[in-house]
Short mmCIF file of C-alpha atoms and ligand atoms in Angstrom, two decimals:
data_model
loop_
_atom_site.label_atom_id
_atom_site.label_comp_id
_atom_site.label_asym_id
_atom_site.label_seq_id
_atom_site.Cartn_x
_atom_site.Cartn_y
_atom_site.Cartn_z
CA MET A 705 0.00 0.00 0.00
CA ASN A 706 1.13 3.49 -0.83
CA GLU A 707 2.33 5.21 2.38
CA GLU A 708 0.05 8.15 1.56
CA THR A 709 -3.02 6.01 2.12
CA THR A 710 -2.59 5.44 5.85
CA PHE A 711 -5.47 7.70 6.84
CA LYS A 712 -8.60 6.65 8.65
CA PRO A 713 -11.11 5.10 6.25
CA CYS A 714 -14.26 7.05 5.44
CA ASP A 715 -17.90 6.53 4.81
CA LEU A 716 -18.16 8.98 1.95
CA VAL A 717 -21.85 9.77 1.62
CA ILE A 718 -22.75 11.48 -1.64
CA PHE A 719 -26.05 13.32 -1.51
CA GLY A 720 -27.22 13.59 -5.12
CA ALA A 721 -25.01 10.69 -6.26
CA LEU A 722 -26.69 10.48 -9.66
CA GLY A 723 -26.85 14.22 -10.25
CA ASP A 724 -24.85 16.22 -12.73
CA LEU A 725 -22.09 17.35 -10.39
CA SER A 726 -21.55 13.89 -9.00
CA ARG A 727 -21.48 12.15 -12.38
CA ARG A 728 -19.41 14.72 -14.25
CA LYS A 729 -16.86 15.56 -11.58
CA LEU A 730 -16.99 13.72 -8.29
CA LEU A 731 -17.25 10.11 -9.43
CA ILE A 732 -14.69 10.65 -12.16
CA SER A 733 -12.29 12.06 -9.59
CA LEU A 734 -12.90 9.19 -7.19
CA TYR A 735 -12.31 6.69 -9.97
CA ARG A 736 -8.99 8.37 -10.82
CA LEU A 737 -7.98 8.31 -7.16
CA GLU A 738 -8.85 4.63 -7.10
CA MET A 739 -6.71 4.05 -10.15
CA ALA A 740 -3.79 5.73 -8.40
CA SER A 741 -4.41 3.63 -5.24
CA LEU A 742 -4.97 6.77 -3.21
CA ILE A 743 -8.25 5.82 -1.56
CA GLU A 744 -7.98 4.09 1.77
CA PRO A 745 -8.81 0.40 1.17
CA ASP A 746 -11.61 0.30 3.76
CA THR A 747 -13.32 3.49 2.59
CA ARG A 748 -16.88 3.01 1.42
CA ILE A 749 -18.93 5.21 -0.90
CA ILE A 750 -22.61 5.53 -0.08
CA GLY A 751 -24.74 7.02 -2.83
CA ILE A 752 -27.97 8.79 -1.88
CA ASP A 753 -30.51 9.77 -4.49
CA ARG A 754 -34.19 9.51 -5.43
CA PHE A 755 -33.54 6.63 -7.84
CA GLU A 756 -35.93 3.70 -7.21
CA GLY A 757 -33.56 0.91 -8.25
CA SER A 758 -31.52 -1.69 -6.38
CA ASN A 759 -27.89 -1.53 -5.34
CA GLU A 760 -26.87 -3.47 -8.47
CA GLU A 761 -28.82 -1.11 -10.72
CA PHE A 762 -27.24 1.87 -9.02
CA VAL A 763 -23.74 0.45 -9.59
CA GLU A 764 -24.63 -0.25 -13.22
CA THR A 765 -25.75 3.40 -13.62
CA ILE A 766 -22.43 4.59 -12.22
CA HIS A 767 -20.62 2.28 -14.64
CA LYS A 768 -22.46 3.80 -17.60
CA SER A 769 -21.91 7.29 -16.31
CA LEU A 770 -18.15 6.77 -15.99
CA GLN A 771 -18.03 5.45 -19.53
CA GLU A 772 -19.86 8.57 -20.66
CA PHE A 773 -17.80 11.18 -18.85
CA LEU A 774 -14.36 9.63 -18.58
CA ASN A 775 -12.16 10.68 -21.47
CA GLU A 776 -10.42 7.34 -21.50
CA LYS A 777 -11.28 3.67 -21.56
CA LEU A 778 -12.49 2.35 -18.21
CA ASP A 779 -9.90 0.11 -16.62
CA GLU A 780 -11.76 -3.05 -15.65
CA GLN A 781 -9.53 -3.96 -12.72
CA THR A 782 -9.92 -0.48 -11.24
CA TRP A 783 -13.65 -0.60 -11.82
CA LEU A 784 -13.92 -3.92 -9.94
CA GLN A 785 -12.18 -2.43 -6.92
CA PHE A 786 -14.07 0.84 -7.18
CA SER A 787 -17.55 -0.64 -7.62
CA ALA A 788 -17.06 -2.87 -4.58
CA ARG A 789 -17.04 0.27 -2.41
CA PHE A 790 -20.56 1.34 -3.37
CA SER A 791 -23.85 1.06 -1.51
CA TYR A 792 -27.03 2.81 -2.47
CA LEU A 793 -29.80 4.30 -0.31
CA LYS A 794 -32.92 5.99 -1.60
CA ILE A 795 -33.76 9.06 0.46
CA ASP A 796 -36.09 11.91 -0.36
CA LEU A 797 -33.89 14.67 1.05
CA THR A 798 -36.85 16.83 2.03
CA GLN A 799 -38.30 14.09 4.31
CA LEU A 800 -36.36 14.20 7.57
CA ASP A 801 -37.56 10.83 8.88
CA GLU A 802 -36.15 9.08 5.80
CA TYR A 803 -32.59 9.82 6.98
CA GLN A 804 -33.00 7.15 9.69
CA ILE A 805 -31.96 4.55 7.13
CA LEU A 806 -28.40 5.87 7.41
CA ASN A 807 -28.18 4.24 10.84
CA THR A 808 -28.29 0.85 9.15
CA ILE A 809 -25.06 1.50 7.33
CA ILE A 810 -22.89 4.26 8.83
CA ASP A 811 -20.09 3.02 11.02
CA GLY A 812 -18.99 6.03 13.08
CA LYS A 813 -16.45 4.04 15.14
CA SER A 814 -13.98 2.82 12.57
CA ARG A 815 -14.80 5.26 9.76
CA VAL A 816 -15.15 9.02 9.42
CA MET A 817 -18.44 10.12 7.91
CA VAL A 818 -17.76 12.57 5.07
CA ASN A 819 -21.00 14.05 3.74
CA TYR A 820 -20.67 15.43 0.23
CA PHE A 821 -23.55 17.77 -0.68
CA ALA A 822 -23.68 17.38 -4.46
CA VAL A 823 -27.15 18.90 -4.65
CA ALA A 824 -28.68 22.35 -5.10
CA PRO A 825 -28.05 24.63 -2.07
CA PHE A 826 -31.74 24.87 -1.17
CA LEU A 827 -31.45 21.27 0.07
CA PHE A 828 -28.47 21.90 2.36
CA THR A 829 -30.65 22.85 5.34
CA ASN A 830 -32.77 19.72 4.93
CA ILE A 831 -29.70 17.51 4.76
CA CYS A 832 -28.15 19.08 7.85
CA GLN A 833 -31.37 18.69 9.82
CA GLY A 834 -31.92 15.14 8.59
CA LEU A 835 -28.39 14.15 9.58
CA ALA A 836 -28.68 15.79 12.99
CA GLN A 837 -32.03 14.20 13.67
CA CYS A 838 -31.04 10.64 12.81
CA GLY A 839 -28.01 10.83 15.09
CA VAL A 840 -25.30 9.48 12.77
CA LEU A 841 -22.90 12.39 13.20
CA ASN A 842 -20.03 12.66 15.67
CA GLU A 843 -17.28 15.24 16.15
CA GLU A 844 -15.15 13.62 13.44
CA SER A 845 -17.87 13.89 10.78
CA ARG A 846 -17.44 16.43 8.00
CA MET A 847 -19.48 18.03 5.28
CA VAL A 848 -18.28 19.14 1.87
CA MET A 849 -20.18 21.69 -0.15
CA GLU A 850 -19.68 23.34 -3.46
CA LYS A 851 -20.34 26.72 -4.90
CA PRO A 852 -22.67 28.43 -5.42
CA ILE A 853 -22.72 29.15 -1.71
CA GLY A 854 -25.41 31.78 -2.14
CA HIS A 855 -25.78 34.39 -4.86
CA ASP A 856 -24.98 37.35 -2.60
CA LEU A 857 -23.83 38.03 0.94
CA LYS A 858 -27.27 37.62 2.46
CA SER A 859 -28.07 34.25 0.87
CA SER A 860 -24.53 33.02 1.52
CA LYS A 861 -24.89 33.86 5.21
CA ALA A 862 -28.22 32.04 5.33
CA ILE A 863 -26.63 28.85 3.92
CA ASN A 864 -23.62 29.09 6.22
CA ASP A 865 -25.88 29.72 9.22
CA SER A 866 -28.02 26.67 8.58
CA VAL A 867 -24.97 24.45 8.06
CA ALA A 868 -23.37 25.89 11.21
CA GLU A 869 -26.29 24.65 13.31
CA VAL A 870 -25.04 21.11 12.71
CA PHE A 871 -21.40 21.30 11.56
CA THR A 872 -18.72 23.44 13.20
CA GLU A 873 -16.51 25.60 10.99
CA LYS A 874 -13.76 22.99 11.41
CA GLN A 875 -16.08 20.30 10.06
CA SER A 876 -17.18 22.41 7.06
CA TYR A 877 -15.22 21.98 3.82
CA ARG A 878 -16.19 24.50 1.13
CA ILE A 879 -14.80 23.62 -2.27
CA ASP A 880 -13.45 25.90 -4.94
CA HIS A 881 -12.00 23.41 -7.41
CA TYR A 882 -9.41 25.95 -8.61
CA LEU A 883 -7.67 25.57 -5.25
CA GLY A 884 -6.93 21.96 -6.08
CA LYS A 885 -5.26 22.79 -9.37
CA GLU A 886 -1.56 21.99 -9.37
CA THR A 887 -0.52 25.36 -10.76
CA VAL A 888 -2.56 27.36 -8.25
CA LEU A 889 -0.82 25.47 -5.44
CA ASN A 890 2.48 26.02 -7.15
CA LEU A 891 1.98 29.76 -6.60
CA LEU A 892 2.83 29.15 -2.96
CA ALA A 893 6.05 27.44 -3.94
CA LEU A 894 6.99 29.97 -6.59
CA ARG A 895 6.35 32.93 -4.33
CA PHE A 896 7.58 31.69 -1.00
CA ALA A 897 10.41 29.31 -1.88
CA ASN A 898 12.29 31.39 -4.45
CA SER A 899 14.07 34.51 -3.31
CA ILE A 900 14.17 36.02 -6.81
CA PHE A 901 10.40 36.25 -6.68
CA THR A 902 9.92 36.84 -2.96
CA THR A 903 12.10 39.94 -3.00
CA ASN A 904 10.61 41.34 -6.20
CA TRP A 905 6.95 40.74 -5.52
CA ASN A 906 5.68 44.24 -4.80
CA HIS A 907 5.04 47.74 -6.14
CA ASN A 908 8.76 48.51 -6.45
CA THR A 909 9.30 46.08 -9.30
CA ILE A 910 5.86 45.07 -10.59
CA ASP A 911 3.94 47.34 -12.93
CA HIS A 912 0.68 45.40 -13.09
CA ILE A 913 -0.73 41.87 -13.02
CA GLN A 914 -3.24 40.23 -15.34
CA ILE A 915 -5.39 37.22 -14.57
CA THR A 916 -7.25 35.65 -17.48
CA VAL A 917 -9.66 32.73 -17.21
CA ALA A 918 -10.92 32.27 -20.75
CA GLU A 919 -13.31 29.43 -21.44
CA GLU A 920 -14.10 27.88 -24.77
CA VAL A 921 -17.32 26.30 -23.54
CA GLY A 922 -20.64 28.08 -23.49
CA ILE A 923 -23.53 27.42 -21.14
CA GLU A 924 -23.51 23.61 -21.54
CA GLY A 925 -27.23 23.11 -21.01
CA ARG A 926 -27.24 25.12 -17.78
CA TRP A 927 -28.95 28.21 -19.18
CA GLU A 928 -31.41 28.65 -16.34
CA TYR A 929 -28.74 28.40 -13.62
CA PHE A 930 -26.29 30.54 -15.51
CA ASP A 931 -28.76 33.23 -16.39
CA LYS A 932 -29.57 33.83 -12.73
CA THR A 933 -25.86 33.82 -11.93
CA GLY A 934 -23.75 35.46 -14.65
CA GLN A 935 -20.00 35.26 -15.10
CA LEU A 936 -19.23 37.64 -12.22
CA ARG A 937 -20.86 35.35 -9.68
CA ASP A 938 -20.12 32.06 -11.45
CA MET A 939 -16.39 32.58 -12.01
CA LEU A 940 -15.05 35.83 -10.63
CA GLN A 941 -16.49 35.80 -7.11
CA ASN A 942 -14.77 32.49 -6.49
CA HIS A 943 -12.14 31.21 -8.93
CA LEU A 944 -10.55 34.49 -10.02
CA LEU A 945 -10.64 36.04 -6.56
CA GLN A 946 -9.06 32.90 -5.15
CA ILE A 947 -6.24 33.08 -7.69
CA LEU A 948 -5.88 36.77 -6.85
CA THR A 949 -5.52 36.06 -3.14
CA PHE A 950 -2.76 33.52 -3.81
CA VAL A 951 -0.93 36.02 -6.00
CA ALA A 952 -1.35 38.96 -3.64
CA MET A 953 -1.23 37.58 -0.10
CA GLU A 954 1.55 38.22 2.39
CA PRO A 955 3.75 35.23 3.29
CA PRO A 956 1.79 33.00 5.68
CA VAL A 957 3.74 31.94 8.79
CA ASN A 958 3.33 28.30 7.78
CA LEU A 959 1.16 26.11 5.57
CA GLU A 960 -1.54 25.53 8.21
CA ALA A 961 -5.10 26.21 7.05
CA GLN A 962 -5.60 29.06 9.53
CA SER A 963 -2.40 30.86 8.51
CA ILE A 964 -3.32 30.75 4.84
CA HIS A 965 -6.95 31.74 5.45
CA ASN A 966 -5.81 34.73 7.53
CA GLU A 967 -3.62 36.07 4.73
CA LYS A 968 -6.26 35.55 2.06
CA ILE A 969 -8.87 37.39 4.10
CA LYS A 970 -6.54 40.39 4.45
CA VAL A 971 -6.26 40.62 0.65
CA LEU A 972 -10.02 40.41 0.18
CA ALA A 973 -10.55 43.08 2.82
CA ALA A 974 -8.08 45.38 1.03
CA LEU A 975 -9.84 45.26 -2.36
CA ARG A 976 -10.87 48.80 -3.24
CA PRO A 977 -14.66 48.83 -3.59
CA ILE A 978 -16.11 49.22 -7.06
CA THR A 979 -19.16 51.40 -6.70
CA ILE A 980 -21.59 53.40 -8.75
CA GLU A 981 -18.99 56.21 -8.95
CA ASN A 982 -16.29 54.17 -10.67
CA VAL A 983 -18.05 51.08 -12.07
CA GLU A 984 -18.11 52.33 -15.66
CA ARG A 985 -14.37 52.97 -15.67
CA LYS A 986 -13.42 49.79 -13.83
CA THR A 987 -15.66 47.11 -15.27
CA VAL A 988 -16.87 45.75 -18.59
CA ARG A 989 -19.74 43.29 -19.01
CA GLY A 990 -20.00 41.27 -22.20
CA LEU A 991 -22.35 38.79 -23.85
CA TYR A 992 -21.42 36.46 -26.69
CA THR A 993 -23.23 36.43 -29.99
CA SER A 994 -22.91 33.57 -32.48
CA GLY A 995 -19.49 32.92 -33.92
CA GLU A 996 -16.90 30.32 -34.76
CA ILE A 997 -14.71 28.40 -32.35
CA LYS A 998 -11.99 26.22 -33.84
CA GLY A 999 -13.86 26.14 -37.14
CA ILE A 1000 -17.21 25.22 -35.61
CA GLN A 1001 -20.17 27.60 -35.74
CA VAL A 1002 -21.76 28.08 -32.27
CA PRO A 1003 -24.93 29.93 -31.28
CA GLY A 1004 -24.99 33.17 -29.31
CA TYR A 1005 -26.02 33.25 -25.65
CA LEU A 1006 -29.53 34.41 -26.48
CA GLU A 1007 -29.93 31.59 -29.02
CA GLU A 1008 -28.86 28.81 -26.64
CA GLU A 1009 -31.43 26.15 -25.79
CA GLY A 1010 -33.95 27.43 -23.24
CA ALA A 1011 -32.80 31.04 -23.57
CA ASN A 1012 -34.89 34.03 -22.64
CA THR A 1013 -34.12 36.42 -25.47
CA GLU A 1014 -34.59 39.43 -23.19
CA SER A 1015 -31.76 38.36 -20.88
CA THR A 1016 -29.07 40.90 -19.96
CA THR A 1017 -26.90 38.50 -17.95
CA GLU A 1018 -23.16 38.77 -18.68
CA SER A 1019 -21.10 35.88 -20.04
CA PHE A 1020 -17.89 37.93 -19.87
CA VAL A 1021 -16.46 40.33 -17.36
CA ALA A 1022 -13.28 42.39 -17.22
CA LEU A 1023 -12.25 44.47 -14.22
CA ARG A 1024 -9.50 46.71 -12.99
CA VAL A 1025 -8.91 45.82 -9.36
CA ASP A 1026 -6.86 47.88 -6.92
CA ILE A 1027 -5.58 46.51 -3.65
CA ASP A 1028 -5.22 49.13 -0.97
CA ASN A 1029 -2.27 47.92 1.02
CA TRP A 1030 1.42 48.63 1.32
CA ARG A 1031 2.63 45.93 -1.06
CA TRP A 1032 0.31 46.66 -3.96
CA ALA A 1033 -0.12 50.43 -3.82
CA GLY A 1034 -0.28 51.67 -7.43
CA VAL A 1035 -0.21 48.16 -8.97
CA PRO A 1036 -3.47 47.42 -10.77
CA PHE A 1037 -4.71 43.88 -11.27
CA TYR A 1038 -6.65 43.36 -14.50
CA LEU A 1039 -9.02 40.40 -14.38
CA ARG A 1040 -11.05 38.97 -17.24
CA THR A 1041 -13.10 35.87 -17.70
CA GLY A 1042 -15.64 34.80 -20.27
CA LYS A 1043 -17.42 31.94 -21.92
CA ARG A 1044 -17.06 31.13 -25.63
CA MET A 1045 -13.71 32.83 -25.98
CA THR A 1046 -11.07 31.96 -28.56
CA TYR A 1047 -9.72 28.99 -26.65
CA LYS A 1048 -9.41 27.71 -23.10
CA ARG A 1049 -6.63 29.53 -21.33
CA THR A 1050 -6.08 30.34 -17.68
CA GLU A 1051 -3.01 32.35 -16.91
CA ILE A 1052 -1.44 34.93 -14.65
CA VAL A 1053 0.88 37.47 -16.21
CA VAL A 1054 3.11 39.45 -13.88
CA ASN A 1055 4.42 42.46 -15.79
CA PHE A 1056 7.56 43.93 -14.30
CA LYS A 1057 8.38 47.63 -14.49
CA GLN A 1058 10.30 49.11 -17.38
CA LEU A 1059 13.90 50.07 -16.78
CA PRO A 1060 14.53 53.79 -16.24
CA HIS A 1061 16.98 54.14 -19.15
CA ASN A 1062 17.42 52.31 -22.46
CA ILE A 1063 20.94 51.76 -23.84
CA PHE A 1064 19.72 49.34 -26.54
CA LYS A 1065 17.74 51.76 -28.69
CA GLU A 1066 18.98 50.09 -31.90
CA SER A 1067 17.07 46.97 -30.98
CA PHE A 1068 14.09 48.46 -29.17
CA ALA A 1069 12.97 52.10 -29.07
CA GLU A 1070 11.31 51.07 -25.82
CA LEU A 1071 12.68 48.13 -23.93
CA PRO A 1072 9.98 45.49 -23.43
CA SER A 1073 9.56 44.73 -19.75
CA ASN A 1074 10.10 41.31 -18.24
CA LYS A 1075 7.12 39.10 -17.70
CA LEU A 1076 6.46 36.10 -15.57
CA ILE A 1077 3.67 34.05 -17.12
CA ILE A 1078 2.09 31.30 -15.10
CA HIS A 1079 0.04 28.96 -17.26
CA LEU A 1080 -2.60 27.41 -15.03
CA GLN A 1081 -4.33 25.44 -17.78
CA PRO A 1082 -3.92 23.91 -20.25
CA ASN A 1083 -0.18 23.18 -20.65
CA GLU A 1084 0.65 23.92 -17.04
CA GLY A 1085 3.94 25.70 -16.65
CA VAL A 1086 5.89 28.82 -15.90
CA GLU A 1087 7.56 31.09 -18.40
CA ILE A 1088 9.81 34.11 -17.96
CA GLN A 1089 10.22 36.57 -20.79
CA ILE A 1090 13.62 38.16 -20.90
CA LEU A 1091 15.80 40.00 -23.40
CA ASN A 1092 18.92 38.35 -24.74
CA LYS A 1093 21.71 39.31 -27.08
CA ILE A 1094 21.43 37.62 -30.44
CA PRO A 1095 24.70 35.68 -30.85
CA GLY A 1096 26.97 37.12 -33.55
CA ILE A 1097 30.16 39.06 -34.08
CA ASP A 1098 28.51 42.26 -35.34
CA GLU A 1099 29.90 45.24 -33.53
CA ASN A 1100 26.45 46.24 -32.29
CA ILE A 1101 24.67 44.37 -29.58
CA LYS A 1102 21.31 43.29 -30.90
CA LEU A 1103 18.62 42.11 -28.54
CA GLN A 1104 15.80 39.66 -28.95
CA LYS A 1105 12.84 38.75 -26.73
CA THR A 1106 13.32 35.19 -25.50
CA LYS A 1107 11.78 32.99 -22.87
CA LEU A 1108 12.80 30.64 -20.11
CA ASP A 1109 10.13 28.03 -20.37
CA LEU A 1110 9.30 25.43 -17.77
CA SER A 1111 6.59 23.05 -18.85
CA PHE A 1112 5.30 20.89 -15.99
CA PHE A 1113 4.80 17.92 -18.30
CA ASP A 1114 8.34 17.99 -19.66
CA THR A 1115 10.00 18.78 -16.34
CA PHE A 1116 8.07 16.43 -14.10
CA LYS A 1117 7.73 13.52 -16.51
CA ASN A 1118 7.39 11.01 -13.72
CA SER A 1119 4.72 12.87 -11.76
CA LYS A 1120 1.09 12.54 -12.65
CA ILE A 1121 -0.75 15.86 -12.70
CA PHE A 1122 -4.19 15.41 -11.14
CA GLY A 1123 -7.12 17.75 -11.61
CA GLY A 1124 -8.43 20.10 -8.91
CA TYR A 1125 -11.27 17.85 -7.88
CA GLU A 1126 -9.12 14.80 -7.27
CA LYS A 1127 -6.87 16.78 -4.95
CA LEU A 1128 -9.75 18.31 -3.01
CA VAL A 1129 -11.80 15.14 -2.65
CA LEU A 1130 -8.72 13.40 -1.35
CA GLU A 1131 -7.98 16.21 1.11
CA ALA A 1132 -11.59 16.16 2.34
CA MET A 1133 -11.32 12.41 2.99
CA ARG A 1134 -8.02 12.94 4.77
CA GLY A 1135 -9.37 15.80 6.86
CA ASN A 1136 -6.98 18.50 5.69
CA PRO A 1137 -8.88 21.82 5.49
CA THR A 1138 -6.03 23.96 4.07
CA LEU A 1139 -7.35 24.10 0.52
CA PHE A 1140 -10.95 24.78 1.44
CA LEU A 1141 -12.60 28.14 1.92
CA SER A 1142 -13.45 29.61 5.26
CA ARG A 1143 -16.82 31.21 5.83
CA GLU A 1144 -15.17 34.58 6.36
CA GLU A 1145 -13.39 34.44 2.99
CA ILE A 1146 -16.58 33.69 1.13
CA GLU A 1147 -18.49 36.42 2.89
CA GLN A 1148 -15.72 38.95 2.31
CA ALA A 1149 -15.69 38.06 -1.39
CA TRP A 1150 -19.48 38.47 -1.59
CA THR A 1151 -19.32 41.87 0.10
CA TRP A 1152 -16.98 43.11 -2.62
CA VAL A 1153 -18.88 41.47 -5.49
CA ASP A 1154 -22.28 42.66 -4.22
CA SER A 1155 -21.10 46.24 -4.53
CA ILE A 1156 -20.28 45.68 -8.24
CA GLN A 1157 -23.55 43.89 -8.83
CA ASP A 1158 -25.47 46.76 -7.15
CA ALA A 1159 -23.64 49.35 -9.23
CA TRP A 1160 -24.47 47.43 -12.43
CA ALA A 1161 -28.11 47.20 -11.39
CA HIS A 1162 -28.11 50.96 -10.88
CA LEU A 1163 -26.57 51.58 -14.32
CA ASP A 1164 -29.07 49.21 -15.92
CA ALA A 1165 -26.97 48.96 -19.11
CA ALA A 1166 -26.99 45.95 -21.45
CA PRO A 1167 -23.74 43.99 -21.71
CA LYS A 1168 -21.50 44.70 -24.73
CA SER A 1169 -21.60 41.99 -27.34
CA TYR A 1170 -18.65 39.98 -28.59
CA PRO A 1171 -18.70 37.24 -31.23
CA ALA A 1172 -18.07 33.73 -29.88
CA GLY A 1173 -14.47 32.78 -30.58
CA THR A 1174 -12.97 36.19 -29.75
CA TRP A 1175 -11.31 37.64 -26.65
CA GLY A 1176 -14.34 39.63 -25.52
CA PRO A 1177 -15.85 43.02 -26.33
CA ALA A 1178 -13.72 45.92 -27.59
CA ASP A 1179 -14.50 47.77 -24.35
CA ALA A 1180 -12.38 45.22 -22.48
CA ASP A 1181 -9.38 46.38 -24.50
CA GLU A 1182 -10.19 49.99 -23.74
CA LEU A 1183 -10.34 49.19 -20.03
CA ILE A 1184 -6.63 48.39 -20.11
CA THR A 1185 -5.33 50.54 -23.00
CA ARG A 1186 -6.75 53.58 -21.18
CA ASP A 1187 -4.00 52.89 -18.62
CA GLN A 1188 -1.36 52.56 -21.42
CA ARG A 1189 -1.25 48.79 -21.02
CA ALA A 1190 -2.45 45.85 -23.12
CA TRP A 1191 -3.79 42.36 -22.50
CA GLU A 1192 -1.27 39.60 -22.98
CA GLU A 1193 -1.87 37.96 -26.37
C1 BG6 B 916 -17.34 26.19 -12.68
C2 BG6 B 916 -18.32 27.11 -13.35
O1 BG6 B 916 -17.18 26.53 -11.33
O2 BG6 B 916 -16.07 26.30 -13.33
C3 BG6 B 916 -18.44 26.80 -14.82
O3 BG6 B 916 -19.60 26.98 -12.74
C4 BG6 B 916 -17.07 26.83 -15.47
O4 BG6 B 916 -19.32 27.71 -15.47
C5 BG6 B 916 -16.08 25.94 -14.70
O5 BG6 B 916 -17.19 26.40 -16.82
C6 BG6 B 916 -14.66 26.12 -15.24
O6 BG6 B 916 -13.82 25.19 -14.60
P1 BG6 B 916 -12.46 24.73 -15.30
O7 BG6 B 916 -11.79 23.86 -14.29
O8 BG6 B 916 -12.86 24.00 -16.55
O9 BG6 B 916 -11.69 25.97 -15.63
#
């Protein structure tokens, strides 16, 4: 057995085991963990849903679902091991007395009960009450929940309050799958283990930072959910702000969950509010129209299946964010994220300041500044753009832009790069809360985002259109060129 698997086994209870989230993400991740022998051998997986079938039929449904969503052939040996972990219970989650059935299966003495809420948030309160009432929980039990944790501060507090009646903060694991991504975690290593970055990571040397999370996908059949949410709440409130906190936080005293949470909260609290006074200068909302992505014609947002053609929800957002603290004074962060963009690309670009004097005018009238580019996905890696002399015996020194390129795949050939979900599901089973969000972080992020949302509501302006397959509306370029800067191409 792998030495990493010596944790206490779990009863992983998946509420909504046959739902979209579970089938597309959770079960795939568990299967991959199984394949890598990372799940404790005695861990069991208990699926809860409204499905009327037997245990065997449930397992068969999971089998089909894995075949559908796994981008590779199912390994039969792994499947045999994996499927042996499953049990199925039918519970109507709104009927509190039905939770009693859990007592027939949960073994709180030799296993930790990990409750994964893979259902819509309006059911969270029912689940918490049902679990409390049937008496299966103990102080080791945990709950894992996913975004959206509310759609504003008020609703987020309501969810957190109802969960808190049953689970303590220590027992509550709130997932943002970006925090499980290898390259997001690598930000800690890059920043706090390398003195060349640690000493240069501030307003003295950095001009500005860009964070781009461009998606190729559109709404993927989730029009109703997405239309109530929009890209600001769906992506920026969580994933982009989380990346931002990792880029901007002060060095934590250690890698303990509390130390990291404390530093992230300080960054969120220092975000300069975007309000009705500055919202037009600092934000751009966009909406995709039909267009072509990789040679394929795709419909516009308002032509998607189930669309309300009057919708003014944004599928793209770009922002200038200022952080009011000592380290980042005068260093803007430009954030953009959108659906149906040219291609999938998530990256952080740290643009260093220009040098005060140029002695290489023959090569460059203006010396290009150095850049550190962190590719989060796809093609995970780190790249540094520098200027080099072109080799030659000409009397003049001629410069060329070059890059130091570290691809994770080429450099760490023997290490498997797992996705964010795998990492987080594993950490939840192991009981390590470091990569999960604290209540305070989420509420701080909502406070800041609510102010933008309120300012937009006050403006009542339609989003700017951009054809699918492009990098967003022209206004997003203006947002940055106005400051004499440009998005990284
Ligand atoms: C989810 C959003 O949280 O993240 C989706 O709800 C989005 O709308 C997805 O497509 C993007 O995740 P990833 O890992 O593919 O970048």
